């Protein structure tokens, strides 16, 4: 992969995510995740100067399920990670993999012009990115 075709995050990302509002309850967000068959929830900006957030199913398991909290009484903003670490749509997947390793993350939203286009994960980087040049 060191020479030749450049594979970018936008080439390998998936569009399988759900955008929710921070005021939604965890119960509502989980319903949306089940309906859309996704494992990642992005939390929308509240205004232009705000940042996106993210909630993984593991966050819900650790912060709601394991603590025996009622999902209909916990809001997304209470458990989300914000700001979310994002990657540029035009970034080479090799650099994305390096960023993931350096910061200990495994997935991130793909951003272009301040808007989320999709989601990229290690799985996407390897199965779609690395294999695209072979």
C-alpha atoms as one frame of an Amber mdcrd trajectory, in Angstrom:
protein
   0.000   0.000   0.000   3.002   2.281   0.173   2.773   3.422  -3.446   0.097
   3.734  -6.078  -3.560   4.406  -5.439  -4.460   6.541  -2.441  -7.458   5.195
  -0.551  -9.295   7.839   1.430 -11.635   7.644   4.409 -14.541   8.634   2.158
 -13.789   5.561   0.001 -14.139   3.079   2.867 -16.593   4.675   5.307 -20.014
   3.285   6.050 -23.248   5.188   6.331 -24.538   2.923   9.112 -25.077   5.282
  12.012 -27.961   7.117  13.620 -28.002  10.826  14.457 -29.797  11.621  17.722
 -30.410  14.665  19.854 -28.676  14.901  23.219 -32.053  15.346  24.913 -33.318
  11.978  23.647 -33.522   9.303  26.283 -31.290   6.267  26.059 -34.435   4.160
  25.563 -35.449   6.201  22.493 -31.921   6.124  21.088 -31.664   2.355  21.509
 -34.988   1.943  19.672 -33.568   3.952  16.751 -30.376   1.873  16.819 -32.378
  -1.360  16.677 -34.622  -0.073  13.862 -31.606   1.011  11.793 -29.402  -1.954
  12.831 -26.498   0.243  13.967 -24.002   0.167  16.809 -23.025   3.850  16.810
 -25.086   6.905  17.658 -23.881  10.361  16.722 -25.206  13.250  18.761 -26.146
  16.262  16.685 -24.817  19.752  17.318 -27.168  22.029  19.229 -25.921  25.151
  17.396 -23.250  26.227  14.875 -20.505  26.640  17.482 -21.191  23.271  19.105
 -19.471  19.936  18.402 -20.772  16.473  17.568 -20.930  13.763  20.204 -20.877
   9.967  20.043 -22.436   7.120  22.005 -21.382   3.507  21.503 -23.412   0.537
  22.651 -20.578  -0.180  25.105 -21.169   3.271  26.656 -24.822   2.381  27.222
 -23.864  -1.010  28.660 -21.301   0.487  31.063 -23.111   3.658  32.101 -26.752
   2.566  32.075 -27.144  -1.212  32.057 -24.286  -2.074  34.436 -25.330   0.676
  36.854 -28.955  -0.497  36.744 -30.229   2.908  35.604 -33.593   3.234  33.885
 -32.904   3.924  30.159 -36.080   5.992  29.888 -34.747   8.312  32.613 -31.212
   8.845  31.278 -30.603  11.371  28.522 -28.037  10.823  25.806 -26.104  13.958
  26.806 -25.411  12.342  30.192 -23.423   9.462  28.695 -22.088  10.772  25.392
 -18.476  11.528  24.555 -18.181  15.104  23.312 -16.403  16.404  21.348 -15.993
  13.303  19.260 -12.642  12.588  17.621 -13.307  12.893  13.880 -11.312  12.339
  10.691 -11.317  14.188   7.403 -13.040  12.549   4.438  -9.982  13.116   2.218
  -7.455  11.638   4.676  -5.441   8.623   3.482  -6.593   5.507   5.369  -2.992
   4.790   6.432  -2.933   8.039   8.398  -6.346   7.289   9.834  -5.068   3.923
  11.115  -2.096   5.702  12.711  -4.395   8.207  14.436  -6.613   5.408  15.738
  -3.573   3.658  17.181  -2.081   6.798  18.678  -5.291   7.885  20.403  -6.651
   4.449  21.278  -9.897   4.666  19.315 -11.432   2.179  16.911 -14.014   4.257
  15.027 -14.692   7.871  14.188 -17.065  10.019  12.172 -15.869  11.091   8.739
 -16.275  14.849   8.341 -16.360  17.067   5.257 -17.160  20.781   5.419 -18.170
  20.424   9.063 -20.801  17.745   8.381 -20.743  14.035   9.166 -20.675  11.942
   5.986 -20.261   8.533   7.570 -18.350   6.360   9.992 -14.955   4.712   9.601
 -13.606   1.879  11.748 -10.551  -0.369  11.837 -12.667  -2.980  10.062 -13.383
  -0.554   7.199  -9.735   0.481   6.997  -8.559  -3.109   6.636 -11.329  -4.846
   4.729 -12.125  -2.024   2.317  -8.995   0.168   2.428  -6.142  -2.275   2.395
  -7.885  -4.643   0.035  -8.659  -1.838  -2.444  -5.041  -1.662  -3.532  -4.337
  -5.400  -3.753
